[in-house]
Amino acid sequence: MTDPCSTLAALDASDPLAGFRDSFALRPGLLYLDGNSLGALPRATAARLAQAVSQEWGEGLITSWLGAGWSTAPARIGDKIARLLGAGPGEIVAADSTSVNIFKALTAALSLRPGRPVILSEATNFPTDVYMMQGIEAFSGGRIRAVTVAPDDIVDRLDQDVAVLLLTQVHYKSGRVRDMAEITRRAQAVGALVVWDLSHSSGAVEVDLNGANADFAVGCGYKFLNGGPGAPAFLFAARRHHGATPVLSGWFGHARPFAFEEDYAAAPGIERFLCGTPPVLGLAALEVGVDLMLSADMAQVRRKSMQMGDILIQLMKPLCADHGFCLISPEDGQARGSQVAYAHPQGYEIVQALKAVDVIADFRAPDIIRFGLTPLYLRYADMADLVDRIGTVCRTRSWDKPEYRERAAVT
Amino acid sequence: MTDPCSTLAALDASDPLAGFRDSFALRPGLLYLDGNSLGALPRATAARLAQAVSQEWGEGLITSWLGAGWSTAPARIGDKIARLLGAGPGEIVAADSTSVNIFKALTAALSLRPGRPVILSEATNFPTDVYMMQGIEAFSGGRIRAVTVAPDDIVDRLDQDVAVLLLTQVHYKSGRVRDMAEITRRAQAVGALVVWDLSHSSGAVEVDLNGANADFAVGCGYKFLNGGPGAPAFLFAARRHHGATPVLSGWFGHARPFAFEEDYAAAPGIERFLCGTPPVLGLAALEVGVDLMLSADMAQVRRKSMQMGDILIQLMKPLCADHGFCLISPEDGQARGSQVAYAHPQGYEIVQALKAVDVIADFRAPDIIRFGLTPLYLRYADMADLVDRIGTVCRTRSWDKPEYRERAAVT
């Protein structure tokens, strides 16, 4: 790249996804590199929520459970997410949080592998994944053990004690991508099941759940799916596992919820993985984000994401040499999700100082700066602009302020 | 009541709560008697949600977790609900569904009573309550038994095998009110804990959780609290039980969620009963409903509710005699929650036919018609209007249509 700016402008000019940026409400000048934590607001969401509130709730009132499709929203939106992830109709529902869905998927898998004592994961998995495993262990009365090993030791640890392996496909810090098909095959070879956490995959990388013969998966609605803060998450269960026992056996997972029967009887299909009354307003916002993602070509999304990452890594090299950034994401785009992460001793302060130059990035303890790359609303030229602003912060040492040193609870 | 209409008009004219009706978006002419299933839309909700979407999410983006108070919303709204229910600050969080919160409260109680094998409830409890018990039993590997007995046998069944009693204070069908203080005392006398389901109590009857020495409680945000369809529910844990082990040990219940530690360490206070990322949009709508309820005097709400119920029961007597309605709610207002329910062999068809005369009531299988009484937006005169319209439906037998016989999944 002899003249990065004109190269990037040319890439933007021929970008088949360029038109999507207008579908988001983003302030001019802002560089938002945190769509891997909270996706930007689709412009259509405000009107959709206003309709859900004023017409469906306000006018339709209780009749909207049928009349406005509220009762079928978890399965309807699940079917749409399925099209993004290589799953079939009736294999995904949208509901509850990712954490709650991890619990459902793990306990469902345990019900299919009675007598096997181990839930396996990697020690550096996103914390809530491991925490949910530990909660199951604590409640199991000694029957189940939550075991974590170093990331590279996962496959070696697989044996006939393992009931279920819980892995995140795209690592939340490094962005490293796991080989879903290969690891699933290795786990299934010892009779174990796999729960894939797709929180950093959905809408970010190409996923083919049934192509990989996946067992279960969960994922997040508020990152690359742009479903809004605390959006409902989703759960995938391969059709062959629809006989699993739901532990969170709430009325919306019942075969006949409105018969008000005394005993639980799980719905025959994916609906058995629902629990309580669905979060209608959150689902309405999520559906807008999912629809928007569905209107994009995922292969183009992935290609742009990798290319943006390659460019960013290239442009950051001088700052790595001069200002102590250390790339912790894979350089190979195929092995990297839709983010580029650096370790830096002043990572926290730098993320704070970047806000003053209208860059929102993301810090993860102890020293990681993450740049989330969202092909629907970022431009190639933004990569050069970003590196420019980071360079200014570094050269002027504007991060070196007392007020940036006090770490807040959430960044 | 020699002249019911003028009596009711006089009651409305002197009703201290009359002004609240204007705070709700209700179409003129509609009689909405289903606020016990889905509360009406507060007028302020649309603007609040528009703000949460366009400003907090759209402009504030990820910074709104701190800047707009998203991260503290579950505890903040919990503290507001606590003021409605006689709980202290830091004893309630708003999050997840009622079903999920039942699971949390039951398993927390079980962790405090190790070795006791029984979760006890009544057979006619709201189905999801019993279903969640059955899910715990299925997962417990024989350690825990879900036991249900006839409603009047609850106290007799309490013994030292019982770890936890799960009861709904106001019965979802009959509206019968349980004596929270007395039953709690009886359960605690044998060393058991009690989880109260307040779904039909919150915002409907006066509740004094700490006055009753309650252990745990859960409740629903979308009924009398007018929090919107599928609104987040809430969980109460008395301060003395904040050492209980959360089984749904997600990252938002961690003592330091953003330290991304490898091992779960429960937050010291009520936050340990959070699990996944909070549903921000649902919480925003819920807070409007809770604020509105807080601005009313609960003693006045309860008084009006009982009086409306007494009036309705009185005015319905001719229809009971002539058209087969059978009151299944207590006649005594003190013993009755904020609803009046009748059994009728054509209950389903009548509820359908009432829609044609602009009455929305509620059917519960097999034959129950429920009229929810919501003092914030119903008028005394509505009771006479309602009975009038029911009378028309009965006299003209307008319910006797083939299309009313096919029961839909949700009513």
mmCIF file of C-alpha atoms in Angstrom, chain A residues 25-27 30 32 34 37-42 45-46 49 53-54 57-63 65-66 70-71 96-97 99-100 103 107 110 123-124 126-128 130-132 134-136 138-141 143-144 148 172-173 222 226-231 245-252 254 256-265 275-282 285 355 360-365 408-411, chain B residues 25-27 30 32 34 37-42 45-46 49 53-54 57-63 65-66 70-71 96-97 99-100 103 107 110 123-124 126-128 130-132 134-136 138-141 143-144 148 172-173 222 226-231 245-252 254 256-265 275-282 285 355 360-365 408-411:
data_model
loop_
_atom_site.group_PDB
_atom_site.id
_atom_site.type_symbol
_atom_site.label_atom_id
_atom_site.label_comp_id
_atom_site.label_asym_id
_atom_site.label_seq_id
_atom_site.Cartn_x
_atom_site.Cartn_y
_atom_site.Cartn_z
ATOM 1 C CA ALA A 25 -27.828 5.838 12.979
ATOM 2 C CA LEU A 26 -24.197 6.830 13.421
ATOM 3 C CA ARG A 27 -22.994 10.327 14.175
ATOM 4 C CA LEU A 30 -17.482 9.036 15.273
ATOM 5 C CA TYR A 32 -17.249 3.168 16.431
ATOM 6 C CA ASP A 34 -17.117 -1.547 19.521
ATOM 7 C CA SER A 37 -19.643 -5.463 22.268
ATOM 8 C CA LEU A 38 -22.797 -3.504 21.379
ATOM 9 C CA GLY A 39 -23.834 -3.195 17.744
ATOM 10 C CA ALA A 40 -24.931 0.176 16.385
ATOM 11 C CA LEU A 41 -28.581 1.181 16.119
ATOM 12 C CA PRO A 42 -30.306 0.293 12.857
ATOM 13 C CA THR A 45 -35.433 0.019 14.969
ATOM 14 C CA ALA A 46 -36.970 3.172 16.448
ATOM 15 C CA LEU A 49 -40.286 -0.350 18.569
ATOM 16 C CA VAL A 53 -45.286 -0.206 21.903
ATOM 17 C CA SER A 54 -48.053 2.047 20.635
ATOM 18 C CA TRP A 57 -49.190 -3.211 23.098
ATOM 19 C CA GLY A 58 -51.176 0.010 23.403
ATOM 20 C CA GLU A 59 -53.996 -0.804 20.987
ATOM 21 C CA GLY A 60 -53.809 -4.574 20.550
ATOM 22 C CA LEU A 61 -53.181 -5.210 24.216
ATOM 23 C CA ILE A 62 -53.420 -8.890 25.149
ATOM 24 C CA THR A 63 -54.746 -9.858 21.710
ATOM 25 C CA TRP A 65 -49.985 -12.389 21.586
ATOM 26 C CA LEU A 66 -51.708 -13.932 18.604
ATOM 27 C CA TRP A 70 -45.728 -12.209 19.833
ATOM 28 C CA SER A 71 -46.136 -15.833 20.845
ATOM 29 C CA ASP A 96 -33.368 -15.245 27.464
ATOM 30 C CA SER A 97 -29.735 -14.242 27.893
ATOM 31 C CA SER A 99 -25.803 -17.145 30.046
ATOM 32 C CA VAL A 100 -29.226 -18.688 30.614
ATOM 33 C CA PHE A 103 -27.220 -23.355 31.134
ATOM 34 C CA THR A 107 -27.942 -29.339 30.985
ATOM 35 C CA LEU A 110 -25.873 -33.678 30.179
ATOM 36 C CA ALA A 123 -9.636 -21.641 30.937
ATOM 37 C CA THR A 124 -9.604 -18.425 28.952
ATOM 38 C CA PHE A 126 -15.477 -15.802 28.148
ATOM 39 C CA PRO A 127 -16.059 -15.798 31.900
ATOM 40 C CA THR A 128 -19.819 -16.315 31.925
ATOM 41 C CA VAL A 130 -17.146 -21.003 32.731
ATOM 42 C CA TYR A 131 -19.208 -19.460 35.532
ATOM 43 C CA MET A 132 -22.324 -21.231 34.250
ATOM 44 C CA GLN A 134 -19.309 -23.891 37.820
ATOM 45 C CA GLY A 135 -22.910 -23.224 38.859
ATOM 46 C CA ILE A 136 -23.954 -26.582 37.439
ATOM 47 C CA ALA A 138 -22.075 -26.645 42.538
ATOM 48 C CA PHE A 139 -25.672 -27.773 42.180
ATOM 49 C CA SER A 140 -24.911 -31.277 40.965
ATOM 50 C CA GLY A 141 -24.044 -32.713 44.340
ATOM 51 C CA ARG A 143 -22.036 -35.700 39.954
ATOM 52 C CA ILE A 144 -20.721 -33.097 37.517
ATOM 53 C CA THR A 148 -11.035 -26.082 32.238
ATOM 54 C CA TYR A 172 -13.607 -12.721 22.843
ATOM 55 C CA LYS A 173 -10.144 -11.295 23.454
ATOM 56 C CA TYR A 222 -26.561 -7.477 20.804
ATOM 57 C CA ASN A 226 -27.334 -5.266 16.211
ATOM 58 C CA GLY A 227 -30.292 -6.315 18.354
ATOM 59 C CA GLY A 228 -29.874 -3.673 21.029
ATOM 60 C CA PRO A 229 -28.522 -3.536 24.589
ATOM 61 C CA GLY A 230 -29.264 -6.751 26.449
ATOM 62 C CA ALA A 231 -31.076 -8.159 23.389
ATOM 63 C CA THR A 245 -34.602 -32.823 28.912
ATOM 64 C CA PRO A 246 -34.947 -29.108 29.594
ATOM 65 C CA VAL A 247 -34.027 -28.263 33.167
ATOM 66 C CA LEU A 248 -35.411 -24.733 32.856
ATOM 67 C CA SER A 249 -38.806 -26.219 32.162
ATOM 68 C CA GLY A 250 -40.990 -23.127 32.087
ATOM 69 C CA TRP A 251 -44.458 -22.834 30.650
ATOM 70 C CA PHE A 252 -43.393 -21.502 27.249
ATOM 71 C CA HIS A 254 -44.506 -26.859 27.429
ATOM 72 C CA ARG A 256 -49.471 -27.113 25.439
ATOM 73 C CA PRO A 257 -48.675 -23.962 27.453
ATOM 74 C CA PHE A 258 -52.219 -22.680 27.445
ATOM 75 C CA ALA A 259 -53.815 -25.921 28.519
ATOM 76 C CA PHE A 260 -52.461 -25.113 32.010
ATOM 77 C CA GLU A 261 -51.729 -28.757 32.731
ATOM 78 C CA GLU A 262 -50.342 -29.729 36.108
ATOM 79 C CA ASP A 263 -47.329 -31.655 34.819
ATOM 80 C CA TYR A 264 -44.574 -30.485 32.553
ATOM 81 C CA ALA A 265 -44.507 -32.076 29.126
ATOM 82 C CA CYS A 275 -38.768 -21.068 29.451
ATOM 83 C CA GLY A 276 -40.708 -18.012 30.622
ATOM 84 C CA THR A 277 -42.804 -15.441 28.798
ATOM 85 C CA PRO A 278 -40.755 -14.091 25.865
ATOM 86 C CA PRO A 279 -39.336 -10.548 26.081
ATOM 87 C CA VAL A 280 -41.495 -9.030 23.347
ATOM 88 C CA LEU A 281 -39.955 -5.566 23.111
ATOM 89 C CA GLY A 282 -36.410 -6.917 23.067
ATOM 90 C CA ALA A 285 -35.619 -4.771 18.261
ATOM 91 C CA LYS A 355 -12.918 8.840 23.349
ATOM 92 C CA ILE A 360 -14.923 4.216 20.731
ATOM 93 C CA ALA A 361 -12.937 1.049 21.202
ATOM 94 C CA ASP A 362 -13.097 -1.510 23.942
ATOM 95 C CA PHE A 363 -10.890 -2.516 26.854
ATOM 96 C CA ARG A 364 -10.714 -5.948 28.397
ATOM 97 C CA ALA A 365 -8.721 -6.561 31.553
ATOM 98 C CA ALA A 408 -14.653 2.362 35.968
ATOM 99 C CA ALA A 409 -16.796 -0.710 36.379
ATOM 100 C CA VAL A 410 -17.821 -0.943 32.741
ATOM 101 C CA THR A 411 -15.946 0.381 29.737
ATOM 102 C CA ALA B 25 -53.264 4.961 26.439
ATOM 103 C CA LEU B 26 -56.687 3.331 26.358
ATOM 104 C CA ARG B 27 -59.112 3.599 23.496
ATOM 105 C CA LEU B 30 -62.922 -0.335 25.332
ATOM 106 C CA TYR B 32 -60.072 -3.729 29.357
ATOM 107 C CA ASP B 34 -57.197 -8.147 31.380
ATOM 108 C CA SER B 37 -52.523 -10.710 32.277
ATOM 109 C CA LEU B 38 -51.000 -7.756 30.415
ATOM 110 C CA GLY B 39 -51.224 -4.299 31.943
ATOM 111 C CA ALA B 40 -52.216 -1.356 29.754
ATOM 112 C CA LEU B 41 -49.653 0.957 28.157
ATOM 113 C CA PRO B 42 -48.636 3.981 30.230
ATOM 114 C CA THR B 45 -43.616 4.584 27.922
ATOM 115 C CA ALA B 46 -43.394 5.394 24.212
ATOM 116 C CA LEU B 49 -38.401 3.849 24.943
ATOM 117 C CA VAL B 53 -33.362 3.607 21.655
ATOM 118 C CA SER B 54 -32.404 6.793 19.871
ATOM 119 C CA TRP B 57 -28.364 3.257 22.353
ATOM 120 C CA GLY B 58 -28.088 5.237 19.115
ATOM 121 C CA GLU B 59 -25.962 8.117 20.394
ATOM 122 C CA GLY B 60 -24.473 6.854 23.644
ATOM 123 C CA LEU B 61 -23.755 3.397 22.263
ATOM 124 C CA ILE B 62 -21.590 1.293 24.572
ATOM 125 C CA THR B 63 -20.930 4.224 26.913
ATOM 126 C CA TRP B 65 -23.803 1.090 30.228
ATOM 127 C CA LEU B 66 -22.403 3.623 32.648
ATOM 128 C CA TRP B 70 -27.955 0.569 32.157
ATOM 129 C CA SER B 71 -25.652 -1.495 34.337
ATOM 130 C CA ASP B 96 -35.015 -12.405 33.493
ATOM 131 C CA SER B 97 -38.450 -14.024 33.418
ATOM 132 C CA SER B 99 -39.872 -18.713 35.509
ATOM 133 C CA VAL B 100 -36.108 -18.197 35.533
ATOM 134 C CA PHE B 103 -35.501 -21.426 39.435
ATOM 135 C CA THR B 107 -32.143 -23.398 44.039
ATOM 136 C CA LEU B 110 -32.085 -25.478 48.441
ATOM 137 C CA ALA B 123 -51.217 -28.750 42.770
ATOM 138 C CA THR B 124 -53.277 -25.886 41.352
ATOM 139 C CA PHE B 126 -49.725 -21.473 38.204
ATOM 140 C CA PRO B 127 -48.263 -24.150 35.941
ATOM 141 C CA THR B 128 -44.832 -22.625 35.372
ATOM 142 C CA VAL B 130 -44.701 -26.407 39.301
ATOM 143 C CA TYR B 131 -42.945 -27.042 35.988
ATOM 144 C CA MET B 132 -39.813 -25.308 37.276
ATOM 145 C CA GLN B 134 -40.196 -30.582 38.171
ATOM 146 C CA GLY B 135 -37.196 -29.456 36.123
ATOM 147 C CA ILE B 136 -35.115 -29.210 39.294
ATOM 148 C CA ALA B 138 -35.354 -34.133 36.980
ATOM 149 C CA PHE B 139 -31.869 -32.640 37.134
ATOM 150 C CA SER B 140 -31.202 -33.443 40.783
ATOM 151 C CA GLY B 141 -30.395 -37.091 40.236
ATOM 152 C CA ARG B 143 -31.826 -35.749 45.563
ATOM 153 C CA ILE B 144 -34.811 -33.417 45.209
ATOM 154 C CA THR B 148 -47.634 -30.925 45.171
ATOM 155 C CA TYR B 172 -54.102 -16.907 39.212
ATOM 156 C CA LYS B 173 -57.527 -18.423 38.658
ATOM 157 C CA TYR B 222 -46.116 -7.176 32.859
ATOM 158 C CA ASN B 226 -47.685 -2.295 33.498
ATOM 159 C CA GLY B 227 -44.140 -3.032 32.366
ATOM 160 C CA GLY B 228 -45.040 -4.274 28.881
ATOM 161 C CA PRO B 229 -45.302 -7.647 27.154
ATOM 162 C CA GLY B 230 -42.697 -10.070 28.460
ATOM 163 C CA ALA B 231 -41.299 -7.390 30.789
ATOM 164 C CA THR B 245 -25.431 -20.095 46.205
ATOM 165 C CA PRO B 246 -26.685 -18.965 42.814
ATOM 166 C CA VAL B 247 -26.922 -21.877 40.391
ATOM 167 C CA LEU B 248 -27.471 -19.552 37.426
ATOM 168 C CA SER B 249 -24.068 -18.029 38.111
ATOM 169 C CA GLY B 250 -23.698 -15.715 35.137
ATOM 170 C CA TRP B 251 -21.265 -12.857 34.806
ATOM 171 C CA PHE B 252 -23.661 -10.120 35.934
ATOM 172 C CA HIS B 254 -20.199 -11.909 39.773
ATOM 173 C CA ARG B 256 -16.388 -8.150 39.766
ATOM 174 C CA PRO B 257 -18.025 -8.836 36.394
ATOM 175 C CA PHE B 258 -15.607 -6.663 34.439
ATOM 176 C CA ALA B 259 -12.473 -8.078 35.976
ATOM 177 C CA PHE B 260 -13.081 -11.135 33.744
ATOM 178 C CA GLU B 261 -11.827 -13.518 36.410
ATOM 179 C CA GLU B 262 -11.680 -17.206 35.649
ATOM 180 C CA ASP B 263 -13.650 -18.379 38.669
ATOM 181 C CA TYR B 264 -17.114 -17.407 39.738
ATOM 182 C CA ALA B 265 -17.317 -15.371 42.930
ATOM 183 C CA CYS B 275 -27.205 -13.828 35.584
ATOM 184 C CA GLY B 276 -26.702 -12.618 31.998
ATOM 185 C CA THR B 277 -26.585 -9.159 30.457
ATOM 186 C CA PRO B 278 -29.710 -7.249 31.571
ATOM 187 C CA PRO B 279 -32.498 -6.637 29.023
ATOM 188 C CA VAL B 280 -32.084 -2.876 28.797
ATOM 189 C CA LEU B 281 -35.071 -2.000 26.586
ATOM 190 C CA GLY B 282 -37.450 -4.152 28.620
ATOM 191 C CA ALA B 285 -40.373 0.132 29.804
ATOM 192 C CA LYS B 355 -64.580 -8.891 22.171
ATOM 193 C CA ILE B 360 -61.390 -7.778 26.729
ATOM 194 C CA ALA B 361 -61.488 -10.333 29.494
ATOM 195 C CA ASP B 362 -59.451 -13.463 29.921
ATOM 196 C CA PHE B 363 -60.116 -17.187 29.669
ATOM 197 C CA ARG B 364 -58.254 -19.854 31.570
ATOM 198 C CA ALA B 365 -58.822 -23.521 30.800
ATOM 199 C CA ALA B 408 -56.776 -20.640 19.759
ATOM 200 C CA ALA B 409 -53.419 -21.249 21.393
ATOM 201 C CA VAL B 410 -53.389 -18.006 23.353
ATOM 202 C CA THR B 411 -56.387 -15.947 24.465
#
